[in-house]
mmCIF file of C-alpha atoms in Angstrom:
data_model
loop_
_atom_site.group_PDB
_atom_site.id
_atom_site.type_symbol
_atom_site.label_atom_id
_atom_site.label_comp_id
_atom_site.label_asym_id
_atom_site.label_seq_id
_atom_site.Cartn_x
_atom_site.Cartn_y
_atom_site.Cartn_z
ATOM 1 C CA MET A 1 79.516 110.716 105.832
ATOM 2 C CA ARG A 2 82.928 112.039 104.901
ATOM 3 C CA ASN A 3 83.037 115.730 105.772
ATOM 4 C CA TYR A 4 85.334 117.645 103.475
ATOM 5 C CA TRP A 5 84.396 120.899 105.226
ATOM 6 C CA ALA A 6 87.021 119.881 107.799
ATOM 7 C CA LEU A 7 89.567 121.048 105.218
ATOM 8 C CA LEU A 8 88.045 124.511 105.126
ATOM 9 C CA PRO A 9 90.055 126.093 108.011
ATOM 10 C CA ALA A 10 93.359 125.122 106.365
ATOM 11 C CA ILE A 11 92.099 126.382 103.016
ATOM 12 C CA ALA A 12 90.953 129.638 104.664
ATOM 13 C CA VAL A 13 94.452 130.231 106.063
ATOM 14 C CA CYS A 14 96.034 129.618 102.647
ATOM 15 C CA VAL A 15 93.542 131.930 100.958
ATOM 16 C CA ALA A 16 94.094 134.671 103.551
ATOM 17 C CA LEU A 17 97.879 134.532 103.087
ATOM 18 C CA ILE A 18 97.513 134.617 99.314
ATOM 19 C CA LEU A 19 95.175 137.600 99.405
ATOM 20 C CA LEU A 20 97.425 139.407 101.891
ATOM 21 C CA TYR A 21 100.071 139.490 99.191
ATOM 22 C CA ALA A 22 97.959 139.485 96.036
ATOM 23 C CA ILE A 23 95.528 142.347 96.691
ATOM 24 C CA PRO A 24 98.150 145.014 97.559
ATOM 25 C CA THR A 25 100.226 143.821 94.601
ATOM 26 C CA LEU A 26 97.310 144.229 92.223
ATOM 27 C CA ILE A 27 96.724 147.754 93.525
ATOM 28 C CA ASN A 28 100.368 148.861 93.561
ATOM 29 C CA PRO A 29 103.179 146.315 92.991
ATOM 30 C CA ARG A 30 105.704 148.697 94.559
ATOM 31 C CA TRP A 31 104.115 148.116 97.947
ATOM 32 C CA THR A 32 105.159 144.475 97.849
ATOM 33 C CA SER A 33 108.234 144.722 95.619
ATOM 34 C CA ASN A 34 110.113 143.150 98.482
ATOM 35 C CA ILE A 35 107.843 140.835 100.449
ATOM 36 C CA LEU A 36 110.332 140.763 103.304
ATOM 37 C CA GLY A 37 109.854 144.496 103.614
ATOM 38 C CA LEU A 38 106.485 143.830 105.195
ATOM 39 C CA PHE A 39 108.285 142.391 108.207
ATOM 40 C CA GLN A 40 111.160 144.893 108.420
ATOM 41 C CA GLN A 41 111.382 147.461 111.187
ATOM 42 C CA GLN A 42 111.408 151.186 110.439
ATOM 43 C CA SER A 43 115.235 151.233 110.449
ATOM 44 C CA ALA A 44 115.397 150.433 106.724
ATOM 45 C CA THR A 45 117.701 152.935 104.985
ATOM 46 C CA ALA A 46 116.466 155.451 102.461
ATOM 47 C CA ALA A 47 118.591 153.751 99.790
ATOM 48 C CA GLU A 48 116.826 150.441 100.382
ATOM 49 C CA ALA A 49 113.418 152.097 100.187
ATOM 50 C CA THR A 50 114.365 153.876 96.957
ATOM 51 C CA GLU A 51 115.664 150.657 95.390
ATOM 52 C CA ALA A 52 112.489 148.808 96.341
ATOM 53 C CA ALA A 53 110.416 151.427 94.593
ATOM 54 C CA ARG A 54 112.342 151.107 91.320
ATOM 55 C CA LEU A 55 110.225 148.786 89.208
ATOM 56 C CA GLY A 56 109.946 148.947 85.466
ATOM 57 C CA GLU A 57 106.700 148.602 83.565
ATOM 58 C CA LYS A 58 107.524 145.022 82.609
ATOM 59 C CA GLN A 59 108.187 144.093 86.246
ATOM 60 C CA ILE A 60 104.976 145.773 87.379
ATOM 61 C CA ARG A 61 102.983 143.848 84.784
ATOM 62 C CA SER A 62 104.591 140.512 85.662
ATOM 63 C CA ARG A 63 103.965 141.021 89.385
ATOM 64 C CA ARG A 64 100.330 141.852 88.727
ATOM 65 C CA LEU A 65 99.992 138.770 86.574
ATOM 66 C CA LEU A 66 101.489 136.696 89.387
ATOM 67 C CA ALA A 67 99.097 138.246 91.907
ATOM 68 C CA GLY A 68 96.154 137.616 89.608
ATOM 69 C CA GLY A 69 97.216 133.986 89.205
ATOM 70 C CA LEU A 70 97.406 133.610 92.970
ATOM 71 C CA VAL A 71 93.882 134.988 93.367
ATOM 72 C CA ILE A 72 92.625 132.503 90.767
ATOM 73 C CA GLY A 73 94.441 129.748 92.663
ATOM 74 C CA ALA A 74 92.750 130.809 95.902
ATOM 75 C CA LEU A 75 89.342 130.665 94.249
ATOM 76 C CA ALA A 76 90.225 127.248 92.813
ATOM 77 C CA LEU A 77 91.029 125.951 96.306
ATOM 78 C CA ILE A 78 87.624 127.069 97.544
ATOM 79 C CA GLY A 79 85.899 125.602 94.492
ATOM 80 C CA PHE A 80 87.698 122.281 94.933
ATOM 81 C CA ASN A 81 86.514 121.998 98.520
ATOM 82 C CA VAL A 82 82.935 122.896 97.594
ATOM 83 C CA SER A 83 83.015 120.359 94.758
ATOM 84 C CA LEU A 84 84.152 117.535 97.052
ATOM 85 C CA ASN A 85 81.348 118.272 99.483
ATOM 86 C CA ARG A 86 78.754 118.598 96.741
ATOM 87 C CA GLU A 87 79.771 115.175 95.455
ATOM 88 C CA ALA A 88 79.742 113.405 98.823
ATOM 89 C CA ASN A 89 76.584 115.085 100.140
ATOM 90 C CA GLY A 90 74.785 114.547 96.831
ATOM 91 C CA CYS A 91 75.503 110.818 96.676
ATOM 92 C CA TYR A 92 74.441 110.429 100.302
ATOM 93 C CA GLN A 93 71.135 112.258 99.787
ATOM 94 C CA VAL A 94 70.350 110.365 96.580
ATOM 95 C CA ALA A 95 71.008 107.011 98.244
ATOM 96 C CA LYS A 96 68.702 108.011 101.107
ATOM 97 C CA ALA A 97 65.995 108.965 98.589
ATOM 98 C CA TRP A 98 66.226 105.434 97.187
ATOM 99 C CA GLY A 99 65.719 104.006 100.683
ATOM 100 C CA ALA A 100 69.244 103.443 101.997
ATOM 101 C CA ILE A 101 69.718 103.403 105.755
ATOM 102 C CA ASP A 102 72.588 105.090 107.585
ATOM 103 C CA ASP A 103 75.760 103.141 108.164
ATOM 104 C CA ALA A 104 79.161 104.440 109.265
ATOM 105 C CA LYS A 105 81.104 102.414 106.697
ATOM 106 C CA THR A 106 79.038 103.218 103.610
ATOM 107 C CA ASP A 107 78.424 106.832 104.655
ATOM 108 C CA ALA A 108 82.175 107.471 104.874
ATOM 109 C CA ASP A 109 82.444 107.421 101.073
ATOM 110 C CA PRO A 110 78.875 107.398 99.727
ATOM 111 C CA CYS A 111 79.702 107.732 96.021
ATOM 112 C CA VAL A 112 81.601 104.434 96.200
ATOM 113 C CA ASN A 113 79.908 102.410 98.918
ATOM 114 C CA LYS A 114 76.393 103.785 99.374
ATOM 115 C CA ILE A 115 75.150 104.022 95.784
ATOM 116 C CA PHE A 116 76.441 102.404 92.614
ATOM 117 C CA GLY A 117 75.333 100.909 89.312
ATOM 118 C CA ASN A 118 73.968 97.355 89.458
ATOM 119 C CA PHE A 119 76.800 94.920 88.732
ATOM 120 C CA PHE A 120 74.316 92.230 87.638
ATOM 121 C CA PRO A 121 71.978 92.628 84.647
ATOM 122 C CA PRO A 122 68.303 92.553 85.689
ATOM 123 C CA GLY A 123 65.947 89.829 84.587
ATOM 124 C CA ASP A 124 63.787 90.698 81.590
ATOM 125 C CA ASN A 125 62.306 87.381 80.582
ATOM 126 C CA GLY A 126 58.677 88.341 81.200
ATOM 127 C CA LYS A 127 58.068 85.928 84.069
ATOM 128 C CA VAL A 128 58.896 85.226 87.702
ATOM 129 C CA PHE A 129 59.830 81.971 89.407
ATOM 130 C CA GLU A 130 59.007 82.387 93.096
ATOM 131 C CA ASP A 131 55.529 81.981 94.601
ATOM 132 C CA LYS A 132 55.761 85.394 96.233
ATOM 133 C CA GLN A 133 57.656 88.515 95.182
ATOM 134 C CA GLN A 134 58.789 91.694 96.949
ATOM 135 C CA PRO A 135 57.873 95.249 95.910
ATOM 136 C CA VAL A 136 60.115 97.915 94.401
ATOM 137 C CA ILE A 137 59.864 101.243 96.215
ATOM 138 C CA GLY A 138 60.586 103.693 93.395
ATOM 139 C CA TYR A 139 61.709 104.460 89.857
ATOM 140 C CA GLN A 140 63.138 107.471 88.039
ATOM 141 C CA VAL A 141 62.413 108.511 84.464
ATOM 142 C CA VAL A 142 65.396 109.592 82.372
ATOM 143 C CA ASP A 143 64.066 111.947 79.733
ATOM 144 C CA GLY A 144 66.848 113.622 77.791
ATOM 145 C CA LYS A 145 69.066 114.987 80.554
ATOM 146 C CA ARG A 146 70.580 112.326 82.767
ATOM 147 C CA PRO A 147 70.686 112.855 86.549
ATOM 148 C CA LYS A 148 73.903 114.553 87.672
ATOM 149 C CA TYR A 149 74.627 112.002 90.396
ATOM 150 C CA LEU A 150 75.280 109.301 87.784
ATOM 151 C CA LYS A 151 78.552 111.060 86.962
ATOM 152 C CA TRP A 152 79.973 110.338 90.410
ATOM 153 C CA ILE A 153 78.920 106.786 91.270
ATOM 154 C CA GLN A 154 80.963 103.705 90.416
ATOM 155 C CA ASN A 155 79.819 101.407 87.603
ATOM 156 C CA ARG A 156 77.371 104.119 86.553
ATOM 157 C CA PRO A 157 74.661 103.188 84.028
ATOM 158 C CA LYS A 158 75.206 104.453 80.512
ATOM 159 C CA HIS A 159 72.866 107.269 79.594
ATOM 160 C CA GLU A 160 71.973 105.839 76.199
ATOM 161 C CA ASN A 161 70.842 102.574 77.833
ATOM 162 C CA ALA A 162 68.553 104.163 80.418
ATOM 163 C CA ASP A 163 64.900 105.115 79.957
ATOM 164 C CA LEU A 164 64.169 104.277 83.585
ATOM 165 C CA LEU A 165 66.340 103.948 86.670
ATOM 166 C CA VAL A 166 65.355 101.539 89.423
ATOM 167 C CA GLY A 167 67.037 101.560 92.833
ATOM 168 C CA VAL A 168 66.929 98.566 95.168
ATOM 169 C CA GLY A 169 69.001 97.419 98.120
ATOM 170 C CA SER A 170 72.258 95.827 97.039
ATOM 171 C CA ASP A 171 71.298 92.477 98.618
ATOM 172 C CA CYS A 172 68.228 92.281 96.370
ATOM 173 C CA ALA A 173 69.741 93.629 93.148
ATOM 174 C CA LEU A 174 70.398 90.151 91.754
ATOM 175 C CA ASP A 175 66.684 89.289 92.015
ATOM 176 C CA LEU A 176 65.302 92.424 90.347
ATOM 177 C CA GLU A 177 62.871 91.574 87.533
ATOM 178 C CA ILE A 178 61.437 93.900 84.894
ATOM 179 C CA ILE A 179 58.408 92.746 82.926
ATOM 180 C CA GLN A 180 57.387 94.909 79.981
ATOM 181 C CA ASP A 181 53.802 94.440 78.815
ATOM 182 C CA GLU A 182 51.721 96.397 76.336
ATOM 183 C CA ASP A 183 49.691 98.158 79.036
ATOM 184 C CA LYS A 184 52.109 98.285 81.985
ATOM 185 C CA ILE A 185 55.641 97.729 83.229
ATOM 186 C CA THR A 186 56.108 95.567 86.285
ATOM 187 C CA LEU A 187 59.091 96.026 88.622
ATOM 188 C CA LEU A 188 59.597 93.516 91.411
ATOM 189 C CA VAL A 189 62.139 91.532 93.374
ATOM 190 C CA ASP A 190 61.710 87.830 92.696
ATOM 191 C CA THR A 191 62.356 86.486 96.174
ATOM 192 C CA THR A 192 60.040 85.171 98.874
ATOM 193 C CA ASP A 193 61.846 86.917 101.717
ATOM 194 C CA PRO A 194 61.381 90.671 102.191
ATOM 195 C CA CYS A 195 64.394 92.763 101.272
ATOM 196 C CA PRO A 196 66.164 93.761 104.496
ATOM 197 C CA PRO A 197 66.995 97.415 105.218
ATOM 198 C CA ASP A 198 70.156 98.108 103.274
ATOM 199 C CA PRO A 199 72.812 100.853 103.612
ATOM 200 C CA ALA A 200 73.777 100.450 99.934
ATOM 201 C CA ILE A 201 71.649 100.974 96.832
ATOM 202 C CA ALA A 202 72.190 99.416 93.411
ATOM 203 C CA ILE A 203 70.871 101.497 90.504
ATOM 204 C CA THR A 204 69.652 99.528 87.482
ATOM 205 C CA ALA A 205 69.155 101.117 84.065
ATOM 206 C CA VAL A 206 66.105 99.930 82.136
ATOM 207 C CA LYS A 207 65.977 100.224 78.347
ATOM 208 C CA LEU A 208 62.335 100.115 77.253
ATOM 209 C CA LYS A 209 61.347 98.142 74.185
ATOM 210 C CA LYS A 210 58.969 100.956 73.262
ATOM 211 C CA PRO A 211 58.271 104.440 74.706
ATOM 212 C CA LEU A 212 56.683 104.529 78.143
ATOM 213 C CA GLY A 213 53.669 106.520 76.982
ATOM 214 C CA ASP A 214 50.650 106.115 79.247
ATOM 215 C CA ARG A 215 51.724 102.763 80.621
ATOM 216 C CA LYS A 216 51.650 102.468 84.389
ATOM 217 C CA ILE A 217 54.639 101.210 86.337
ATOM 218 C CA VAL A 218 53.497 98.745 88.974
ATOM 219 C CA THR A 219 54.950 96.307 91.460
ATOM 220 C CA THR A 220 53.532 93.421 93.500
ATOM 221 C CA ASP A 221 49.730 93.220 93.790
ATOM 222 C CA GLY A 222 49.447 95.697 90.914
ATOM 223 C CA LYS A 223 50.357 98.688 93.114
ATOM 224 C CA GLU A 224 51.780 101.697 91.305
ATOM 225 C CA VAL A 225 55.438 102.378 92.017
ATOM 226 C CA PRO A 226 56.130 105.908 93.294
ATOM 227 C CA ARG A 227 58.115 108.060 90.889
ATOM 228 C CA VAL A 228 61.150 109.679 92.509
ATOM 229 C CA ASN A 229 63.463 112.328 91.133
ATOM 230 C CA PRO A 230 66.607 112.445 93.291
ATOM 231 C CA ASP A 231 69.636 114.389 92.147
ATOM 232 C CA MET A 232 72.594 116.368 93.428
ATOM 233 C CA GLU A 233 72.159 119.960 94.491
ATOM 234 C CA SER A 234 73.083 122.616 91.967
ATOM 235 C CA TRP A 235 76.223 124.735 92.361
ATOM 236 C CA PRO A 236 74.214 127.913 93.212
ATOM 237 C CA SER A 237 72.384 126.025 95.952
ATOM 238 C CA VAL A 238 75.631 124.708 97.457
ATOM 239 C CA LEU A 239 77.296 128.139 97.324
ATOM 240 C CA LYS A 240 74.229 129.738 98.938
ATOM 241 C CA LYS A 241 74.389 127.277 101.819
ATOM 242 C CA LEU A 242 78.127 127.910 102.142
ATOM 243 C CA ALA A 243 77.566 131.680 102.271
ATOM 244 C CA THR A 244 74.592 131.582 104.649
ATOM 245 C CA GLY A 245 75.596 128.599 106.767
ATOM 246 C CA GLY A 246 72.320 126.905 105.851
#
């Protein structure tokens, strides 16, 4: 999986240099009225030192504003790096929850290659054609608030068209069938051959003809499909791991 934490050392250097200038400036802009003065030897003349100390109120305010902007920029750099990792790690973990296997190519950019919206509409004709079908391993209920990971994946399902989400291996997505009956909903893959382990997952949005209610969701042989609830980690959780190294 792409590891954006590799950018962190470079970001840490940039942040340290920014804070080295910004914090003293916020405290007393006269200390850094001439940034080159930080690297001068003690031979600076008294006239130079006096001139450096002459800052008007307007100059002091503008320098503090600049320093404050630099601090905000430093925080933005950190936030950008955390956001990239939250996105990549979240898509990877969600795809794994749907049954994806590891693969160097798909794991390199999981929000594009490892999990995506189904490019083919699922069957919903109330019947199957093969003599034997393959089971679906899980479904997710969308009740009001859509899962956060949908924001990041390509060809993401539209929230208003999703009561259920069904994830299957990309090689079997074309054969996914959804049968809505009065007492149950059947999810299955209409193919005689078992779906092979797949490093990529296609997410299909299911719009129910009527509310789910007490209806069971089953697959082949009438077995109930496990309900899953994968999603990306929250910002507080990511920041806690960043702070603690967990």
